[in-house]
PDB file of C-alpha atoms in Angstrom:
ATOM      1  CA  LYS A 281      18.543  -8.473 -14.177  1.00 70.00           C
ATOM      2  CA  ALA A 282      17.860  -9.117 -10.528  1.00 82.00           C
ATOM      3  CA  GLY A 283      14.812  -7.376  -9.126  1.00 93.00           C
ATOM      4  CA  VAL A 284      14.500  -5.116  -6.130  1.00 96.00           C
ATOM      5  CA  THR A 285      15.490  -6.944  -2.976  1.00 97.00           C
ATOM      6  CA  GLN A 286      14.438  -6.076   0.539  1.00 97.00           C
ATOM      7  CA  THR A 287      15.778  -7.390   3.802  1.00 97.00           C
ATOM      8  CA  PRO A 288      14.638  -8.677   6.111  1.00 97.00           C
ATOM      9  CA  ARG A 289      11.371 -10.062   4.734  1.00 97.00           C
ATOM     10  CA  TYR A 290       9.770 -10.396   8.155  1.00 97.00           C
ATOM     11  CA  LEU A 291      10.464  -8.584  11.389  1.00 97.00           C
ATOM     12  CA  ILE A 292       8.878  -8.589  14.844  1.00 98.00           C
ATOM     13  CA  LYS A 293       9.621  -5.734  17.242  1.00 97.00           C
ATOM     14  CA  THR A 294       8.131  -4.356  20.433  1.00 97.00           C
ATOM     15  CA  ARG A 295       6.814  -0.878  21.093  1.00 97.00           C
ATOM     16  CA  GLY A 296       9.515   1.686  21.705  1.00 97.00           C
ATOM     17  CA  GLN A 297      12.196  -0.135  19.766  1.00 98.00           C
ATOM     18  CA  GLN A 298      13.676   1.102  16.522  1.00 98.00           C
ATOM     19  CA  VAL A 299      14.065  -0.746  13.253  1.00 98.00           C
ATOM     20  CA  THR A 300      16.114  -0.423  10.077  1.00 98.00           C
ATOM     21  CA  LEU A 301      14.956  -1.856   6.777  1.00 98.00           C
ATOM     22  CA  SER A 302      17.156  -2.289   3.738  1.00 98.00           C
ATOM     23  CA  CYS A 303      16.487  -2.043   0.013  1.00 98.00           C
ATOM     24  CA  SER A 304      18.764  -2.903  -2.898  1.00 97.00           C
ATOM     25  CA  PRO A 305      17.461  -1.415  -6.154  1.00 96.00           C
ATOM     26  CA  ILE A 306      17.740  -2.874  -9.606  1.00 95.00           C
ATOM     27  CA  SER A 307      21.224  -2.354 -10.976  1.00 94.00           C
ATOM     28  CA  GLY A 308      21.491   1.042 -12.647  1.00 91.00           C
ATOM     29  CA  HIS A 309      18.439   2.511 -10.929  1.00 92.00           C
ATOM     30  CA  ARG A 310      19.219   5.676  -9.011  1.00 91.00           C
ATOM     31  CA  SER A 311      15.800   6.448  -7.564  1.00 91.00           C
ATOM     32  CA  VAL A 312      14.458   4.573  -4.557  1.00 94.00           C
ATOM     33  CA  SER A 313      11.061   5.197  -3.008  1.00 93.00           C
ATOM     34  CA  TRP A 314       9.530   3.789   0.148  1.00 96.00           C
ATOM     35  CA  TYR A 315       5.874   3.056   0.836  1.00 96.00           C
ATOM     36  CA  GLN A 316       3.858   1.822   3.783  1.00 97.00           C
ATOM     37  CA  GLN A 317       0.974  -0.549   3.047  1.00 96.00           C
ATOM     38  CA  THR A 318      -1.763  -1.317   5.583  1.00 94.00           C
ATOM     39  CA  PRO A 319      -5.236  -2.797   5.116  1.00 89.00           C
ATOM     40  CA  GLY A 320      -6.928   0.331   6.393  1.00 88.00           C
ATOM     41  CA  GLN A 321      -4.898   3.030   4.641  1.00 90.00           C
ATOM     42  CA  GLY A 322      -3.570   1.167   1.618  1.00 91.00           C
ATOM     43  CA  LEU A 323      -0.306   2.268   0.079  1.00 93.00           C
ATOM     44  CA  GLN A 324       1.109   5.525   1.356  1.00 93.00           C
ATOM     45  CA  PHE A 325       4.211   7.251   0.056  1.00 91.00           C
ATOM     46  CA  LEU A 326       6.958   7.739   2.639  1.00 95.00           C
ATOM     47  CA  PHE A 327       9.865   9.305   0.756  1.00 92.00           C
ATOM     48  CA  GLU A 328      11.993   9.147  -2.361  1.00 92.00           C
ATOM     49  CA  TYR A 329      15.757   9.312  -2.724  1.00 93.00           C
ATOM     50  CA  PHE A 330      17.713  10.088  -5.845  1.00 91.00           C
ATOM     51  CA  SER A 331      21.499  10.123  -5.931  1.00 89.00           C
ATOM     52  CA  GLU A 332      21.685  10.146  -2.121  1.00 92.00           C
ATOM     53  CA  THR A 333      19.336  13.137  -1.789  1.00 92.00           C
ATOM     54  CA  GLN A 334      15.784  13.064  -0.501  1.00 92.00           C
ATOM     55  CA  ARG A 335      13.693  14.403  -3.331  1.00 87.00           C
ATOM     56  CA  ASN A 336      10.149  13.936  -2.044  1.00 86.00           C
ATOM     57  CA  LYS A 337       8.560  13.262   1.309  1.00 90.00           C
ATOM     58  CA  GLY A 338       5.122  12.045   2.306  1.00 91.00           C
ATOM     59  CA  ASN A 339       3.091  12.977   5.368  1.00 91.00           C
ATOM     60  CA  PHE A 340       4.700  10.814   8.006  1.00 96.00           C
ATOM     61  CA  PRO A 341       6.111  11.860  11.386  1.00 96.00           C
ATOM     62  CA  GLY A 342       9.813  12.460  11.878  1.00 96.00           C
ATOM     63  CA  ARG A 343      10.192   9.002  13.443  1.00 97.00           C
ATOM     64  CA  PHE A 344      10.374   7.756   9.868  1.00 98.00           C
ATOM     65  CA  SER A 345      13.630   8.531   8.163  1.00 97.00           C
ATOM     66  CA  GLY A 346      15.715   7.199   5.369  1.00 97.00           C
ATOM     67  CA  ARG A 347      18.955   7.504   3.505  1.00 97.00           C
ATOM     68  CA  GLN A 348      20.555   6.386   0.302  1.00 97.00           C
ATOM     69  CA  PHE A 349      24.127   5.319  -0.207  1.00 96.00           C
ATOM     70  CA  SER A 350      26.434   6.008  -3.126  1.00 94.00           C
ATOM     71  CA  ASN A 351      25.680   2.559  -4.577  1.00 93.00           C
ATOM     72  CA  SER A 352      21.946   3.494  -4.583  1.00 94.00           C
ATOM     73  CA  ARG A 353      21.093   1.045  -1.810  1.00 97.00           C
ATOM     74  CA  SER A 354      18.687   2.588   0.649  1.00 97.00           C
ATOM     75  CA  GLU A 355      17.700   2.135   4.249  1.00 98.00           C
ATOM     76  CA  MET A 356      14.707   3.377   6.150  1.00 98.00           C
ATOM     77  CA  ASN A 357      14.581   3.707   9.896  1.00 98.00           C
ATOM     78  CA  VAL A 358      11.618   3.915  12.238  1.00 98.00           C
ATOM     79  CA  SER A 359      12.360   5.006  15.774  1.00 95.00           C
ATOM     80  CA  THR A 360      10.188   4.601  18.869  1.00 96.00           C
ATOM     81  CA  LEU A 361       7.941   2.036  17.226  1.00 98.00           C
ATOM     82  CA  GLU A 362       4.194   2.198  17.798  1.00 97.00           C
ATOM     83  CA  LEU A 363       1.604  -0.539  17.314  1.00 97.00           C
ATOM     84  CA  GLY A 364       0.258   1.376  14.307  1.00 96.00           C
ATOM     85  CA  ASP A 365       3.577   1.032  12.523  1.00 97.00           C
ATOM     86  CA  SER A 366       2.780  -2.620  11.838  1.00 97.00           C
ATOM     87  CA  ALA A 367       2.643  -2.771   8.068  1.00 97.00           C
ATOM     88  CA  LEU A 368       4.206  -4.004   4.871  1.00 97.00           C
ATOM     89  CA  TYR A 369       7.018  -1.641   3.895  1.00 98.00           C
ATOM     90  CA  LEU A 370       7.658  -1.587   0.187  1.00 97.00           C
ATOM     91  CA  CYS A 371      10.637  -0.248  -1.661  1.00 97.00           C
ATOM     92  CA  ALA A 372      10.515   0.657  -5.343  1.00 94.00           C
ATOM     93  CA  SER A 373      13.351   1.594  -7.660  1.00 94.00           C
ATOM     94  CA  SER A 374      13.310   3.487 -10.887  1.00 89.00           C
ATOM     95  CA  PRO A 375      15.841   4.421 -13.576  1.00 86.00           C
ATOM     96  CA  SER A 376      14.191   7.770 -14.209  1.00 78.00           C
ATOM     97  CA  GLU A 377      11.596  10.253 -13.014  1.00 71.00           C
ATOM     98  CA  ALA A 378       8.962   8.766 -15.313  1.00 72.00           C
ATOM     99  CA  ILE A 379       5.962   7.717 -13.310  1.00 68.00           C
ATOM    100  CA  ASP A 380       5.521   4.396 -15.045  1.00 70.00           C
ATOM    101  CA  THR A 381       8.987   3.043 -14.356  1.00 78.00           C
ATOM    102  CA  GLN A 382       8.751   2.028 -10.719  1.00 86.00           C
ATOM    103  CA  TYR A 383       9.584  -1.571  -9.854  1.00 92.00           C
ATOM    104  CA  PHE A 384       8.580  -2.784  -6.418  1.00 95.00           C
ATOM    105  CA  GLY A 385      10.337  -5.209  -4.139  1.00 96.00           C
ATOM    106  CA  PRO A 386       8.447  -7.898  -2.170  1.00 96.00           C
ATOM    107  CA  GLY A 387       8.369  -5.792   0.960  1.00 97.00           C
ATOM    108  CA  THR A 388       9.302  -6.206   4.607  1.00 98.00           C
ATOM    109  CA  ARG A 389       6.461  -7.263   6.884  1.00 97.00           C
ATOM    110  CA  LEU A 390       6.928  -5.442  10.207  1.00 98.00           C
ATOM    111  CA  THR A 391       4.904  -6.495  13.219  1.00 97.00           C
ATOM    112  CA  VAL A 392       5.041  -4.336  16.349  1.00 98.00           C
ATOM    113  CA  LEU A 393       3.906  -6.026  19.561  1.00 97.00           C
TER     114      LEU A 393
ATOM    115  CA  GLN R 169     -13.837  10.934   2.211  1.00 73.00           C
ATOM    116  CA  LYS R 170     -10.723   9.347   0.745  1.00 83.00           C
ATOM    117  CA  GLU R 171      -9.296  10.932  -2.393  1.00 90.00           C
ATOM    118  CA  VAL R 172      -9.501   7.577  -4.166  1.00 94.00           C
ATOM    119  CA  GLU R 173     -12.255   5.086  -3.444  1.00 94.00           C
ATOM    120  CA  GLN R 174     -12.063   1.462  -4.482  1.00 94.00           C
ATOM    121  CA  ASP R 175     -14.382  -1.387  -3.585  1.00 88.00           C
ATOM    122  CA  PRO R 176     -12.213  -3.912  -1.689  1.00 86.00           C
ATOM    123  CA  GLY R 177     -14.294  -6.908  -2.788  1.00 87.00           C
ATOM    124  CA  PRO R 178     -13.571  -9.752  -2.640  1.00 93.00           C
ATOM    125  CA  LEU R 179     -14.687 -10.419  -6.175  1.00 95.00           C
ATOM    126  CA  SER R 180     -15.038 -14.040  -7.259  1.00 97.00           C
ATOM    127  CA  VAL R 181     -15.642 -14.980 -10.908  1.00 97.00           C
ATOM    128  CA  PRO R 182     -15.476 -18.139 -13.014  1.00 97.00           C
ATOM    129  CA  GLU R 183     -12.622 -18.616 -15.456  1.00 98.00           C
ATOM    130  CA  GLY R 184     -13.311 -16.899 -18.776  1.00 97.00           C
ATOM    131  CA  ALA R 185     -15.503 -14.170 -17.296  1.00 97.00           C
ATOM    132  CA  ILE R 186     -15.088 -10.478 -18.029  1.00 98.00           C
ATOM    133  CA  VAL R 187     -13.999  -8.657 -14.910  1.00 97.00           C
ATOM    134  CA  SER R 188     -14.683  -4.999 -14.214  1.00 97.00           C
ATOM    135  CA  LEU R 189     -12.715  -3.199 -11.509  1.00 97.00           C
ATOM    136  CA  ASN R 190     -13.452   0.414 -10.646  1.00 96.00           C
ATOM    137  CA  CYS R 191     -12.182   3.424  -8.750  1.00 96.00           C
ATOM    138  CA  THR R 192     -13.481   6.925  -8.228  1.00 96.00           C
ATOM    139  CA  TYR R 193     -11.395   9.937  -7.327  1.00 95.00           C
ATOM    140  CA  SER R 194     -12.220  13.378  -6.028  1.00 93.00           C
ATOM    141  CA  ASN R 195      -9.372  15.672  -7.109  1.00 90.00           C
ATOM    142  CA  SER R 196      -9.729  17.101 -10.596  1.00 89.00           C
ATOM    143  CA  ALA R 197      -5.994  17.912 -10.566  1.00 87.00           C
ATOM    144  CA  PHE R 198      -5.178  14.238 -10.947  1.00 89.00           C
ATOM    145  CA  GLN R 199      -3.806  13.753 -14.425  1.00 87.00           C
ATOM    146  CA  TYR R 200      -2.426  10.262 -14.634  1.00 87.00           C
ATOM    147  CA  PHE R 201      -3.958   6.969 -13.739  1.00 92.00           C
ATOM    148  CA  MET R 202      -2.457   3.595 -13.146  1.00 93.00           C
ATOM    149  CA  TRP R 203      -3.480   0.061 -12.370  1.00 96.00           C
ATOM    150  CA  TYR R 204      -1.202  -2.246 -10.441  1.00 96.00           C
ATOM    151  CA  ARG R 205      -1.535  -5.945  -9.711  1.00 97.00           C
ATOM    152  CA  GLN R 206      -0.268  -7.381  -6.441  1.00 97.00           C
ATOM    153  CA  TYR R 207       0.070 -11.087  -5.834  1.00 96.00           C
ATOM    154  CA  SER R 208       0.212 -12.422  -2.303  1.00 92.00           C
ATOM    155  CA  ARG R 209       3.594 -11.819  -0.661  1.00 88.00           C
ATOM    156  CA  LYS R 210       4.770  -9.742  -3.611  1.00 92.00           C
ATOM    157  CA  GLY R 211       5.080  -6.058  -4.371  1.00 94.00           C
ATOM    158  CA  PRO R 212       2.747  -4.315  -6.816  1.00 95.00           C
ATOM    159  CA  GLU R 213       3.556  -4.480 -10.533  1.00 94.00           C
ATOM    160  CA  LEU R 214       2.361  -1.944 -13.061  1.00 92.00           C
ATOM    161  CA  LEU R 215      -0.330  -3.212 -15.449  1.00 94.00           C
ATOM    162  CA  MET R 216      -1.634  -0.130 -17.194  1.00 92.00           C
ATOM    163  CA  TYR R 217      -0.824   3.575 -17.243  1.00 89.00           C
ATOM    164  CA  THR R 218      -2.783   6.340 -18.911  1.00 88.00           C
ATOM    165  CA  TYR R 219      -3.022  10.104 -18.651  1.00 83.00           C
ATOM    166  CA  SER R 220      -6.008  10.855 -20.828  1.00 81.00           C
ATOM    167  CA  SER R 221      -9.689  10.127 -20.927  1.00 85.00           C
ATOM    168  CA  GLY R 222     -10.708   7.192 -23.052  1.00 88.00           C
ATOM    169  CA  ASN R 223      -9.614   3.602 -23.404  1.00 91.00           C
ATOM    170  CA  LYS R 224      -6.199   1.992 -23.489  1.00 92.00           C
ATOM    171  CA  GLU R 225      -5.861  -1.648 -24.384  1.00 94.00           C
ATOM    172  CA  ASP R 226      -3.063  -4.112 -23.704  1.00 94.00           C
ATOM    173  CA  GLY R 227      -3.831  -7.720 -24.491  1.00 96.00           C
ATOM    174  CA  ARG R 228      -6.669  -8.898 -22.284  1.00 97.00           C
ATOM    175  CA  PHE R 229      -6.582  -5.695 -20.225  1.00 97.00           C
ATOM    176  CA  THR R 230      -8.379  -2.422 -20.981  1.00 96.00           C
ATOM    177  CA  ALA R 231      -8.051   0.694 -18.848  1.00 95.00           C
ATOM    178  CA  GLN R 232     -10.784   3.288 -19.126  1.00 95.00           C
ATOM    179  CA  VAL R 233     -10.713   6.822 -17.755  1.00 94.00           C
ATOM    180  CA  ASP R 234     -13.626   9.237 -17.589  1.00 93.00           C
ATOM    181  CA  LYS R 235     -12.283  12.515 -16.215  1.00 92.00           C
ATOM    182  CA  SER R 236     -15.678  14.217 -16.360  1.00 92.00           C
ATOM    183  CA  SER R 237     -17.095  11.790 -13.811  1.00 93.00           C
ATOM    184  CA  LYS R 238     -13.747  11.068 -12.116  1.00 93.00           C
ATOM    185  CA  TYR R 239     -14.119   7.376 -12.731  1.00 94.00           C
ATOM    186  CA  ILE R 240     -11.461   4.846 -13.762  1.00 96.00           C
ATOM    187  CA  SER R 241     -11.959   1.219 -14.680  1.00 96.00           C
ATOM    188  CA  LEU R 242      -9.940  -1.848 -15.531  1.00 97.00           C
ATOM    189  CA  PHE R 243     -11.506  -4.597 -17.619  1.00 97.00           C
ATOM    190  CA  ILE R 244     -10.040  -8.074 -17.838  1.00 98.00           C
ATOM    191  CA  ARG R 245     -11.280 -10.248 -20.690  1.00 98.00           C
ATOM    192  CA  ASP R 246     -11.145 -14.041 -20.656  1.00 98.00           C
ATOM    193  CA  SER R 247     -10.028 -14.024 -17.022  1.00 98.00           C
ATOM    194  CA  GLN R 248      -7.632 -16.757 -15.931  1.00 98.00           C
ATOM    195  CA  PRO R 249      -6.870 -18.267 -12.510  1.00 97.00           C
ATOM    196  CA  SER R 250      -3.464 -16.581 -12.782  1.00 97.00           C
ATOM    197  CA  ASP R 251      -5.289 -13.225 -12.674  1.00 98.00           C
ATOM    198  CA  SER R 252      -6.229 -13.933  -9.056  1.00 97.00           C
ATOM    199  CA  ALA R 253      -4.596 -11.088  -7.157  1.00 97.00           C
ATOM    200  CA  THR R 254      -5.312  -7.717  -5.614  1.00 97.00           C
ATOM    201  CA  TYR R 255      -5.721  -4.892  -8.109  1.00 98.00           C
ATOM    202  CA  LEU R 256      -4.774  -1.374  -7.041  1.00 97.00           C
ATOM    203  CA  CYS R 257      -5.657   1.848  -8.770  1.00 96.00           C
ATOM    204  CA  ALA R 258      -3.377   4.842  -8.311  1.00 93.00           C
ATOM    205  CA  THR R 259      -3.515   8.420  -9.478  1.00 91.00           C
ATOM    206  CA  GLY R 260      -1.556  11.602  -9.104  1.00 85.00           C
ATOM    207  CA  ALA R 261      -1.057  15.172 -10.173  1.00 82.00           C
ATOM    208  CA  ALA R 262       1.634  16.563 -12.441  1.00 73.00           C
ATOM    209  CA  GLY R 263       4.826  17.432 -10.608  1.00 69.00           C
ATOM    210  CA  ASN R 264       4.209  14.907  -7.816  1.00 62.00           C
ATOM    211  CA  ASN R 265       5.521  11.869  -9.580  1.00 60.00           C
ATOM    212  CA  ARG R 266       5.982   9.737  -6.532  1.00 64.00           C
ATOM    213  CA  LYS R 267       3.139  11.052  -4.411  1.00 75.00           C
ATOM    214  CA  LEU R 268       0.593   8.753  -5.927  1.00 84.00           C
ATOM    215  CA  ILE R 269      -2.740   8.392  -4.198  1.00 89.00           C
ATOM    216  CA  TRP R 270      -3.709   4.751  -4.038  1.00 92.00           C
ATOM    217  CA  GLY R 271      -6.974   2.903  -3.735  1.00 94.00           C
ATOM    218  CA  LEU R 272      -7.158   0.193  -1.078  1.00 94.00           C
ATOM    219  CA  GLY R 273      -7.240  -2.523  -3.720  1.00 95.00           C
ATOM    220  CA  THR R 274      -9.825  -5.032  -4.921  1.00 96.00           C
ATOM    221  CA  SER R 275      -9.187  -8.703  -4.211  1.00 96.00           C
ATOM    222  CA  LEU R 276     -10.037 -10.852  -7.240  1.00 97.00           C
ATOM    223  CA  ALA R 277     -10.364 -14.632  -7.335  1.00 97.00           C
ATOM    224  CA  VAL R 278     -10.798 -16.372 -10.696  1.00 97.00           C
ATOM    225  CA  ASN R 279     -12.083 -19.892 -10.180  1.00 97.00           C
ATOM    226  CA  PRO R 280     -11.188 -22.689 -12.638  1.00 95.00           C
TER     227      PRO R 280
END
C-alpha cells in the first residue's frame, strides 16, 4: 500500500500570503489529522477530520483551517501568513479511532519570509 | 513548565551500546504513552505504545512507564547506526485520542 503523501514537500511564502497544503491518506483510511512541528514547540495538534467532518481541533488561531473531501483527501489552509508559521506541517491518516494507528506523511516544509 | 519534558540531546553513543531515552510529564490524567521515531526528512513512526505502568518489550526496544513518578523511558539494546534518529515521546488522556502532548524529541546518533 502506498503511504501518506503530502504536497508540496517544500514551500516558500512571504508574510501576508495564504497557503494550501494537501494530504492524500493511505487508501481506506478515513481519518486525517494535521500537526505543526517546530524546534521550539515540537509537534502540536492542529485538527482532525473524519468522513469530511472536523472531529477535533487544537489551540490554533482561526487563520488555520482545513477540510476533507469525499475521497478522504484533505487540505489545510493558512491565511495571512506570519513568520512564526514557518514549520514542518505533518499529516497523519488512520483507519480507526485507535490511538496507535496513525501513519504520518513526510510533511510539507513551509518557510515564511 | 511544559506538560511533557524531554531532553533534546544530542545523544551520541557507540554501536552496540544500550541507549536510555526519557520523558517526564506533569498531568496525572495522561493514560497512554507512546514513543515515535523520526528520521530526517520523514514523518514520525510509532515504535511503542503502552497504557499501563511497567515494561513493554518489542525486540531491541523496551518502553517503561512509572505513573507514580510520571516518568517514561525507552531503552534500546544493541544500538545500531540505523537507530540514529530523533525519538519523540507522546502522551494523552482518554477521550482525546488525537490531542497528544509531545516531547520536543531527543536526537540520537549511533556511531559505527
